[in-house]
XYZ file of C-alpha atoms in Angstrom:
683
model
C 8.779 189.039 148.077
C 11.348 186.969 149.956
C 13.465 188.603 152.643
C 16.544 187.009 154.193
C 17.373 188.440 157.620
C 21.015 187.923 158.592
C 22.500 188.438 162.051
C 26.273 188.796 161.469
C 29.212 188.200 163.819
C 30.602 189.118 166.258
C 28.230 188.370 169.120
C 27.338 185.884 171.811
C 27.067 182.359 170.286
C 25.465 180.794 173.383
C 21.862 181.894 172.648
C 19.860 183.602 169.901
C 19.595 187.382 169.912
C 16.201 189.062 169.677
C 16.588 191.310 166.621
C 15.997 188.856 163.758
C 13.202 186.898 165.538
C 11.309 190.151 166.271
C 11.443 191.202 162.616
C 10.677 187.668 161.442
C 7.529 187.447 163.557
C 6.230 190.784 162.298
C 7.006 190.199 158.619
C 5.515 186.699 158.609
C 2.381 188.057 160.276
C 2.128 190.470 157.338
C 2.469 187.795 154.675
C 6.154 188.195 153.874
C 8.279 185.088 153.319
C 11.329 185.278 155.614
C 14.575 183.300 155.720
C 16.180 183.985 159.137
C 19.923 183.304 159.376
C 21.972 183.523 162.554
C 25.262 183.995 160.746
C 26.965 184.740 164.053
C 26.599 181.256 165.528
C 26.899 179.503 162.151
C 30.055 181.322 161.054
C 31.745 180.834 164.416
C 30.723 177.170 164.433
C 32.338 176.743 161.016
C 35.460 178.652 162.078
C 36.009 176.711 165.301
C 36.622 173.301 163.753
C 39.586 170.954 163.706
C 40.194 171.465 159.989
C 40.029 175.267 160.114
C 42.253 175.471 163.185
C 44.762 173.076 161.603
C 44.815 175.340 158.567
C 45.467 178.349 160.806
C 48.319 176.466 162.497
C 49.918 176.014 159.064
C 49.309 179.675 158.305
C 50.892 180.747 161.597
C 54.004 178.606 161.070
C 54.397 179.798 157.488
C 54.121 183.462 158.414
C 56.420 183.098 161.436
C 58.995 181.399 159.208
C 58.668 184.167 156.638
C 59.273 186.864 159.248
C 62.165 184.888 160.716
C 63.964 185.103 157.373
C 63.886 188.916 157.368
C 67.080 190.874 157.953
C 65.206 193.057 160.470
C 61.632 193.697 161.561
C 60.115 197.182 161.339
C 57.620 198.305 163.973
C 54.398 196.801 162.555
C 56.049 193.458 161.878
C 57.450 193.361 165.406
C 53.853 193.507 166.668
C 52.806 190.752 164.288
C 55.824 188.597 165.212
C 54.969 188.962 168.885
C 51.307 188.074 168.296
C 52.266 184.953 166.346
C 54.817 183.861 168.941
C 52.291 184.277 171.755
C 49.667 182.260 169.879
C 52.026 179.461 168.777
C 51.440 177.193 171.770
C 47.693 177.613 171.448
C 47.839 177.022 167.692
C 49.419 173.597 168.209
C 46.943 172.611 170.935
C 43.515 173.762 169.758
C 43.013 171.750 166.522
C 42.653 168.542 168.492
C 40.582 170.096 171.279
C 38.202 172.617 169.719
C 35.502 170.178 168.609
C 35.460 168.634 172.078
C 35.185 172.084 173.653
C 32.063 172.915 171.659
C 30.556 169.533 172.495
C 31.300 170.089 176.194
C 29.420 173.400 176.203
C 26.413 171.761 174.517
C 26.232 168.812 176.921
C 24.723 169.076 180.399
C 27.100 166.359 181.633
C 30.139 168.576 181.061
C 28.622 172.086 181.057
C 27.800 171.858 184.762
C 31.166 170.313 185.691
C 33.410 173.244 186.734
C 36.652 171.711 185.467
C 35.221 170.530 182.139
C 33.580 173.921 181.651
C 36.826 175.780 182.402
C 38.723 173.623 179.892
C 36.103 174.227 177.200
C 36.173 178.004 177.721
C 39.984 178.051 177.735
C 40.037 176.116 174.460
C 37.526 178.381 172.693
C 39.338 181.512 173.866
C 42.679 180.065 172.769
C 41.198 179.330 169.349
C 39.959 182.920 169.019
C 43.457 184.092 169.935
C 44.885 182.002 167.106
C 42.337 183.462 164.672
C 43.346 186.961 165.759
C 47.094 186.335 165.498
C 46.856 184.748 162.055
C 44.772 187.703 160.814
C 46.929 190.316 162.550
C 46.198 193.078 163.530
C 42.679 191.722 164.104
C 41.421 191.310 167.684
C 38.441 188.960 167.605
C 36.228 187.721 170.414
C 32.489 187.323 170.996
C 31.966 191.021 171.689
C 34.312 192.807 169.307
C 35.964 192.772 165.898
C 38.769 195.340 166.138
C 41.507 196.428 163.774
C 43.483 199.675 164.149
C 42.057 201.315 161.017
C 39.066 199.090 160.311
C 36.143 201.526 160.541
C 37.928 204.805 159.821
C 37.179 204.906 156.088
C 35.428 202.916 153.393
C 38.811 202.090 151.865
C 39.890 200.518 155.151
C 36.580 198.673 155.451
C 37.135 197.248 151.965
C 40.712 196.315 152.849
C 39.580 194.457 155.988
C 36.965 192.621 153.913
C 39.550 190.900 151.707
C 39.694 187.107 152.074
C 43.191 187.158 153.599
C 42.028 189.569 156.323
C 38.505 188.242 156.984
C 38.244 184.969 158.967
C 34.578 184.618 157.983
C 35.164 184.920 154.234
C 35.051 181.173 153.516
C 31.719 180.754 155.313
C 30.155 183.690 153.466
C 31.350 182.495 150.042
C 30.729 178.774 150.533
C 27.606 178.740 152.738
C 25.787 182.071 152.968
C 25.870 183.173 149.319
C 24.729 179.762 147.959
C 21.906 179.688 150.544
C 20.712 183.147 149.516
C 20.942 182.184 145.834
C 18.988 178.967 146.361
C 16.340 180.798 148.393
C 15.976 183.391 145.621
C 15.956 186.176 148.173
C 14.847 189.542 146.809
C 16.045 191.506 149.841
C 18.843 190.694 152.277
C 18.759 192.627 155.537
C 21.688 192.623 157.945
C 20.771 193.356 161.550
C 23.584 195.274 163.243
C 22.916 195.631 166.949
C 26.430 196.150 168.334
C 29.579 197.984 167.207
C 31.443 194.672 166.921
C 29.122 193.693 164.059
C 29.829 196.737 161.869
C 32.941 195.536 160.022
C 31.595 191.988 159.467
C 28.294 193.453 158.231
C 30.073 195.662 155.696
C 32.186 192.679 154.598
C 29.117 190.442 154.245
C 27.322 193.112 152.206
C 30.263 193.571 149.828
C 30.476 189.855 149.141
C 26.725 189.398 148.751
C 26.521 192.283 146.269
C 29.460 190.943 144.270
C 27.932 187.470 144.041
C 24.258 188.497 143.777
C 24.169 191.962 142.207
C 20.409 191.869 141.647
C 19.604 191.456 145.346
C 18.720 194.555 147.353
C 20.986 194.593 150.421
C 19.851 196.719 153.354
C 20.824 197.040 157.012
C 19.368 198.251 160.279
C 19.552 197.991 164.051
C 21.025 200.144 166.825
C 24.589 199.907 165.502
C 23.547 201.241 162.098
C 21.063 203.785 163.429
C 23.505 205.415 165.823
C 26.114 205.576 163.063
C 24.058 206.946 160.172
C 21.672 209.385 161.840
C 24.612 211.743 162.553
C 25.700 211.880 158.897
C 24.257 213.594 155.839
C 24.820 214.164 152.137
C 27.949 212.727 150.569
C 29.292 211.592 153.932
C 26.104 209.594 154.480
C 26.376 208.138 150.973
C 29.947 207.002 151.623
C 28.895 205.426 154.903
C 26.294 203.307 153.104
C 29.205 201.660 151.322
C 28.029 198.405 149.705
C 24.487 198.695 151.087
C 21.652 199.755 148.802
C 19.726 201.253 151.724
C 19.497 201.353 155.501
C 16.557 201.274 157.931
C 16.813 203.602 160.916
C 15.206 203.197 164.361
C 12.865 200.273 165.105
C 12.597 198.216 161.979
C 9.281 196.357 161.787
C 7.129 198.801 159.790
C 10.126 200.444 158.105
C 11.425 197.158 156.684
C 7.919 196.142 155.601
C 7.435 199.495 153.841
C 10.844 199.139 152.170
C 9.946 195.671 150.890
C 6.593 196.850 149.534
C 8.166 199.880 147.841
C 10.706 197.626 146.129
C 8.009 195.146 145.135
C 5.887 197.915 143.623
C 8.770 199.820 142.046
C 8.202 202.975 144.099
C 11.117 205.312 144.978
C 12.669 204.683 148.383
C 12.921 208.400 149.130
C 9.188 208.280 149.935
C 9.650 205.651 152.657
C 10.166 207.201 156.129
C 13.326 206.245 158.051
C 14.929 204.609 155.003
C 18.339 205.933 153.988
C 18.603 205.872 150.191
C 21.025 207.278 147.657
C 20.141 210.590 146.035
C 21.628 211.989 142.820
C 21.745 215.542 144.149
C 22.476 215.075 147.852
C 24.436 211.818 147.839
C 22.089 210.147 150.290
C 19.112 211.225 152.334
C 16.312 209.982 154.545
C 12.912 211.296 155.574
C 12.317 211.138 159.328
C 9.222 209.281 160.454
C 7.814 207.750 163.603
C 10.564 205.430 164.791
C 8.972 203.584 167.703
C 6.587 200.671 167.360
C 3.357 200.100 169.280
C 4.591 197.107 171.224
C 1.056 195.988 172.127
C 0.321 195.517 168.415
C 3.377 193.364 167.659
C 3.411 189.558 167.566
C 5.803 187.435 169.579
C 9.342 186.948 168.255
C 9.527 184.022 165.842
C 12.559 181.726 166.173
C 11.443 179.174 163.565
C 14.206 178.595 161.052
C 17.085 179.513 163.338
C 19.628 176.776 164.168
C 18.479 176.326 167.762
C 20.692 173.267 168.212
C 23.873 175.106 167.220
C 24.193 177.458 170.190
C 27.002 176.733 172.632
C 24.804 175.823 175.588
C 23.156 172.614 176.841
C 19.736 174.277 177.093
C 18.103 176.852 174.847
C 17.703 180.259 176.506
C 15.331 182.459 174.510
C 15.229 186.264 174.616
C 11.859 187.982 174.873
C 10.817 191.656 174.905
C 8.005 192.389 177.389
C 8.877 196.085 177.113
C 10.953 198.427 174.958
C 12.772 201.597 175.834
C 13.630 202.827 179.314
C 10.952 204.065 181.711
C 13.530 206.198 183.567
C 15.353 207.588 180.541
C 17.391 210.199 182.425
C 20.846 208.680 182.978
C 23.314 211.208 181.629
C 25.911 208.660 180.445
C 23.469 206.579 178.431
C 22.892 206.356 174.695
C 21.398 202.966 174.130
C 19.089 201.478 171.559
C 17.175 203.068 168.739
C 17.070 206.763 169.613
C 18.862 209.920 168.510
C 19.804 210.746 172.087
C 19.426 208.868 175.358
C 17.094 205.898 175.087
C 13.821 205.219 173.282
C 10.482 205.976 174.928
C 9.140 203.295 177.227
C 6.399 200.915 176.031
C 4.929 197.680 177.409
C 3.072 194.649 176.166
C -0.089 193.690 178.036
C 0.700 191.362 180.944
C -1.676 188.668 179.669
C 0.046 188.844 176.263
C 3.476 188.419 177.860
C 2.373 185.290 179.705
C 0.710 183.849 176.588
C 3.839 184.487 174.496
C 6.157 182.917 177.083
C 3.945 179.848 177.354
C 3.724 179.401 173.592
C 7.479 179.854 173.050
C 8.287 177.427 175.879
C 6.027 174.767 174.394
C 7.206 175.312 170.814
C 10.929 175.144 171.565
C 10.998 172.813 174.555
C 12.593 175.262 176.964
C 11.626 177.091 180.103
C 14.564 179.515 180.176
C 14.175 183.130 179.032
C 16.041 186.392 179.180
C 13.703 189.382 179.276
C 15.533 191.658 176.902
C 14.795 195.378 177.082
C 16.442 198.610 178.166
C 14.861 198.590 181.612
C 11.527 197.128 182.691
C 9.446 198.978 185.307
C 9.498 197.029 188.595
C 5.707 197.390 188.927
C 5.246 195.697 185.561
C 7.682 192.959 186.496
C 5.718 192.193 189.668
C 2.405 192.178 187.741
C 3.926 189.851 185.146
C 5.205 187.567 187.895
C 1.805 187.342 189.543
C 0.236 186.547 186.162
C 2.806 183.772 185.610
C 1.879 182.308 188.998
C -1.851 182.585 188.288
C -1.363 180.807 184.943
C 0.726 178.028 186.530
C 3.478 178.636 183.971
C 6.753 176.859 184.772
C 9.498 179.171 183.461
C 12.886 180.467 184.590
C 13.921 183.980 183.645
C 16.336 186.820 184.245
C 16.229 190.509 183.420
C 17.889 193.904 183.794
C 16.357 196.084 186.466
C 16.704 199.589 187.852
C 16.811 199.375 191.676
C 13.662 200.993 193.061
C 12.205 201.397 196.547
C 9.097 199.676 195.178
C 10.909 196.327 195.173
C 10.185 195.273 198.752
C 11.011 191.883 200.231
C 7.468 190.676 199.635
C 7.615 191.657 195.958
C 11.054 190.105 195.515
C 9.579 186.878 196.845
C 6.864 187.075 194.168
C 9.526 187.373 191.452
C 11.297 184.303 192.748
C 8.142 182.189 192.968
C 7.357 183.172 189.372
C 10.698 181.790 188.162
C 13.125 184.696 188.480
C 16.695 183.447 188.800
C 18.618 186.722 188.332
C 18.225 190.486 188.138
C 21.079 192.628 186.806
C 20.910 195.950 188.640
C 22.113 199.273 187.264
C 24.114 200.312 190.314
C 26.618 202.481 188.353
C 28.351 204.084 191.381
C 28.158 204.058 195.171
C 29.147 207.721 195.438
C 26.096 209.929 196.142
C 27.695 212.858 194.323
C 28.457 210.803 191.208
C 24.973 209.256 191.270
C 23.588 212.788 191.315
C 25.597 213.690 188.223
C 24.413 210.505 186.524
C 20.816 211.313 187.557
C 20.232 207.693 188.444
C 17.344 208.405 190.781
C 18.255 205.539 193.104
C 20.067 206.420 196.358
C 22.759 204.038 197.553
C 20.578 202.967 200.467
C 17.783 201.908 198.108
C 20.219 199.972 195.910
C 21.561 198.166 198.957
C 18.044 197.266 200.140
C 17.074 195.881 196.712
C 20.209 193.724 196.636
C 19.341 192.356 200.076
C 15.692 191.717 199.157
C 16.584 189.817 195.992
C 19.279 187.787 197.737
C 16.940 186.904 200.603
C 14.339 185.751 198.080
C 16.882 183.482 196.363
C 17.241 185.637 193.240
C 20.788 186.297 192.040
C 21.492 190.020 192.401
C 24.038 191.163 189.812
C 25.614 194.616 190.081
C 26.519 196.655 186.997
C 28.927 199.480 187.854
C 31.554 201.632 186.216
C 34.267 204.029 187.294
C 35.750 207.201 185.822
C 32.531 209.092 185.213
C 33.630 212.703 184.601
C 34.968 214.350 187.792
C 34.848 211.069 189.784
C 37.713 211.142 192.288
C 39.871 208.264 193.450
C 38.012 208.168 196.762
C 34.650 207.972 194.964
C 35.831 205.092 192.777
C 37.033 203.256 195.869
C 33.635 203.917 197.440
C 32.029 201.842 194.680
C 34.486 198.969 195.132
C 33.982 199.038 198.903
C 30.210 198.917 198.360
C 30.631 195.696 196.360
C 33.042 194.174 198.862
C 30.739 194.866 201.809
C 27.876 193.107 199.999
C 29.844 190.061 198.909
C 27.482 187.601 200.604
C 24.470 189.098 198.832
C 25.882 189.780 195.362
C 25.960 186.886 192.899
C 28.373 188.545 190.440
C 29.278 192.072 189.387
C 30.926 194.034 186.612
C 32.918 197.248 186.925
C 33.539 198.905 183.589
C 34.997 202.277 182.668
C 33.092 205.324 181.451
C 33.083 205.843 177.702
C 31.700 208.915 175.971
C 29.017 208.304 173.325
C 27.499 210.759 170.873
C 23.901 210.593 172.046
C 24.511 210.878 175.780
C 23.689 213.997 177.757
C 27.367 214.220 178.750
C 28.268 214.635 175.071
C 25.397 217.063 174.496
C 26.268 219.333 177.446
C 29.905 218.534 178.388
C 30.418 221.764 180.330
C 28.051 220.437 183.008
C 30.434 217.558 183.672
C 33.832 219.212 183.955
C 34.680 218.705 180.271
C 36.238 221.567 178.332
C 36.086 220.036 174.871
C 34.631 217.102 172.955
C 36.257 216.284 169.631
C 36.391 213.820 166.737
C 39.478 212.939 164.720
C 40.394 214.059 161.247
C 40.421 210.992 159.017
C 37.651 209.206 160.925
C 35.082 209.257 158.102
C 32.336 207.532 160.083
C 32.904 209.608 163.209
C 32.739 206.614 165.514
C 35.481 207.834 167.860
C 34.584 210.538 170.381
C 37.175 212.054 172.716
C 37.169 214.723 175.382
C 39.447 217.031 177.333
C 38.687 217.347 181.068
C 38.765 220.783 182.630
C 41.246 219.269 185.054
C 42.306 215.634 185.609
C 40.173 213.947 188.248
C 42.619 211.120 188.942
C 46.346 210.664 188.629
C 47.829 207.678 186.809
C 48.876 206.275 190.178
C 45.335 206.584 191.501
C 43.913 204.809 188.454
C 46.455 202.023 188.929
C 45.388 201.749 192.564
C 41.735 201.395 191.533
C 42.733 198.603 189.133
C 44.681 196.810 191.879
C 41.774 197.065 194.299
C 39.409 195.745 191.630
C 41.693 192.770 190.956
C 41.782 192.014 194.664
C 38.000 192.315 194.914
C 37.456 189.858 192.051
C 39.122 187.055 194.015
C 35.893 186.733 195.979
C 33.999 185.420 192.945
C 34.649 183.205 189.953
C 34.162 185.862 187.286
C 34.574 185.476 183.545
C 34.258 187.761 180.565
C 31.133 187.877 178.425
C 29.452 185.561 177.389
C 30.702 182.910 179.803
C 29.286 181.736 183.128
C 30.341 184.240 185.764
C 29.573 187.277 183.591
C 26.519 189.485 184.090
C 23.369 188.756 182.059
C 24.504 185.732 180.048
C 22.704 182.520 179.136
C 25.449 180.428 180.740
C 25.233 182.368 183.993
C 21.444 181.938 184.120
C 21.717 178.184 183.628
C 24.319 177.879 186.380
C 22.096 179.831 188.802
C 19.139 177.616 187.969
C 21.135 174.448 188.650
C 23.255 175.502 191.644
C 21.636 178.624 193.122
C 22.602 182.323 193.206
C 25.749 181.769 195.291
C 27.456 179.459 192.807
C 30.134 181.946 191.690
C 31.038 182.914 195.254
C 31.233 179.303 196.363
C 33.501 178.344 193.463
C 35.941 181.167 194.210
C 37.491 179.100 196.992
C 38.385 176.351 194.514
C 39.523 177.519 191.121
C 38.494 175.183 188.328
C 41.220 173.303 186.501
C 41.291 174.958 183.084
C 43.663 174.779 180.154
C 43.451 173.277 176.693
C 43.115 169.463 176.931
C 46.032 167.499 175.542
C 48.306 170.539 175.261
C 52.006 169.692 175.250
C 55.055 171.915 175.328
C 57.281 172.338 172.307
C 60.637 174.085 171.986
C 61.654 175.934 168.846
C 64.282 178.396 167.793
C 63.406 181.955 166.825
C 65.680 184.392 165.029
C 64.216 187.349 166.909
C 63.821 187.527 170.661
C 60.097 187.963 171.504
C 61.060 189.739 174.736
C 62.654 192.509 172.695
C 59.598 192.641 170.419
C 57.472 193.453 173.488
C 58.934 196.949 173.461
C 56.920 197.576 170.294
C 53.706 197.471 172.345
C 54.710 200.509 174.401
C 55.756 202.307 171.228
C 52.427 201.448 169.635
C 50.611 203.090 172.533
C 52.802 206.169 172.078
C 51.913 206.377 168.385
C 48.196 206.349 169.086
C 48.529 208.821 171.951
C 50.307 211.185 169.568
C 47.741 210.745 166.804
C 44.697 211.119 169.038
C 45.698 213.689 171.619
C 48.361 215.755 169.857
C 47.691 215.616 166.118
C 43.999 214.716 166.412
C 44.012 212.795 163.180
C 44.125 209.153 162.239
C 44.733 207.079 159.152
C 47.224 204.670 157.695
C 49.512 207.396 156.282
C 49.702 209.300 159.566
C 50.336 206.077 161.488
C 53.055 204.821 159.145
C 54.850 208.169 159.234
C 55.341 207.759 162.990
C 56.021 204.019 162.776
C 58.835 204.525 160.247
C 60.755 206.613 162.779
C 60.980 203.716 165.242
C 64.007 201.400 165.434
C 63.849 198.010 163.687
C 64.308 194.778 165.593
C 67.592 193.040 164.767
C 68.097 189.257 164.855
C 69.132 187.718 168.161
C 68.505 183.947 167.982
C 66.896 182.300 171.026
C 65.336 178.991 171.981
C 61.755 179.362 173.149
C 59.366 177.037 174.964
C 55.754 177.263 173.747
C 52.742 175.862 175.584
C 49.033 176.607 175.301
C 47.749 179.227 177.706
C 51.188 180.592 178.605
C 53.488 183.262 177.279
C 56.438 182.009 175.227
C 59.388 181.382 177.555
C 62.945 181.937 176.324
C 65.089 178.995 177.440
C 68.449 180.084 176.021
C 70.026 183.115 174.393
C 71.307 186.521 175.461
C 68.859 188.624 177.457
C 67.904 191.822 175.579
C 68.638 195.219 177.059
C 65.709 197.227 178.398
C 67.692 200.392 178.977
C 66.174 203.616 177.689
C 68.882 203.919 175.072
C 67.956 200.492 173.712
C 64.302 201.414 173.351
C 64.915 204.552 171.304
């Protein structure tokens, strides 16, 4: 039995993720031949090349020329025209710069140079913008793969999987399928950990089944588990789509049992936690024990992964000393492989952790690790640190951590001496009332003390917060921002997100406790991924939300922050490496001098357009109105419902202009009549 384990886009390409190595280590320990494939880093590496970007430049110019010949542009084509115009400067600049950008991120000489790093990041992000524009309405980055209708139905999933819509199609057809064929894989498993991987995983599965119909294609991971466990019968069968089966919850024993059942010709309905098709019910699965005994599992096995392909100068390996969350009470949280909340907490033995870290460091020539789990108990982290010191192990590591009174200054010093470079703290909010609703169990005073103890020890303290938890007022949101501002000299970086409702959270299970009158899904959303709610009464006005955004923008000027997965974001490989080289204050110190970014070698070009892109911008506001109507008034979604509203909007008429295009900047009209923005012109 040969199993290929595939980790699909879209995810962080700077370091391996833990899912496939965990399964690989377990299966190999049980005598199964495994072919691990990090399709995320490989497919992105193949996409971000001079030849591919030059091809996308040609595609952009051809499509822009085609639209320019139209007598008028309806609503959807106005959005596409605007996307292409905005990406045109980037499209001309990135083909000659993208290979150098990848090389710069892989070389220590340039990675640690702030200006060279900024240019490399700007180039990669510009390239992703070109990919998105030329596959409109796709929005692609290293965390998400979004299209307006993409995951609403299996028909839309199939549509998005077509070669003209899928930027990864060439890599799948020309690289992945031949590799699977040559390996004679009996089972192909796609590991779907994040929502951004769902559409690519479905697309990969469709193409693998078409090319290799005799191969059993299965899937698993948190993204699949949280999707499928809420469905049943025919709806569950439709959600399987091109997959032959799916493995729910933690996958080690489930995937092994699936492989053995297939090898022995036994029916899959007898295998616990495996979703299989059923002639009577459509699809079904038998619940079983879904959490592994972590003490009995081997170390993750990275052999066979392309460790030299990641966009970093040094390999940073993930490792799981624990699984689940020892607190497990936060009311907003639905994370990992559990029906609700988080999975039960489990630990490896401390001596096993140290032995695994030492063996992985020696095998792969690295000393950098990210301890990947929901939340490790501080007591265990201190014990592990002391064991690392006793063993004389030279490693550098970072982790996520719940702030606890237990983490005194003395214990923070132990973490640092054992190689800790960063701890990302679940701060959430600085409002005592909101923290009570969240059930965080960590008073603001304790959080503040932990930040100070880590900073004093020389460990980067990273704060993870969010606003707009149900009933949070404007003043309470500002309280969180003020908390961060007052601790600027102690905090290495921070993130402030916005609350989002998820199916398995306690807020969704008992919304009345949180000032929510109604939780609803949308008609036409076959997979039920969207979840919306109606507050009993609004807790902020639009003006107050805008004020919070302005204050947050002002706050961010005190750090050099970047989006995931770049240096300056919380819990990333790049951030860890920068801390290790320059210390925990590196992103505060660089805020005073902004790095010189931009795409190298970019030059301006001026071209004529038949339609004024400034007028096309009005389509963005109309697009927001369409979705507000569909979601909050009609409560249904789908291509037919969308197009009915879009057809009622005014077309864009020709108004020739000259436009200056340059990478990293919006297209600038240099001549032509200025369009009217009066209300009568917009309707």
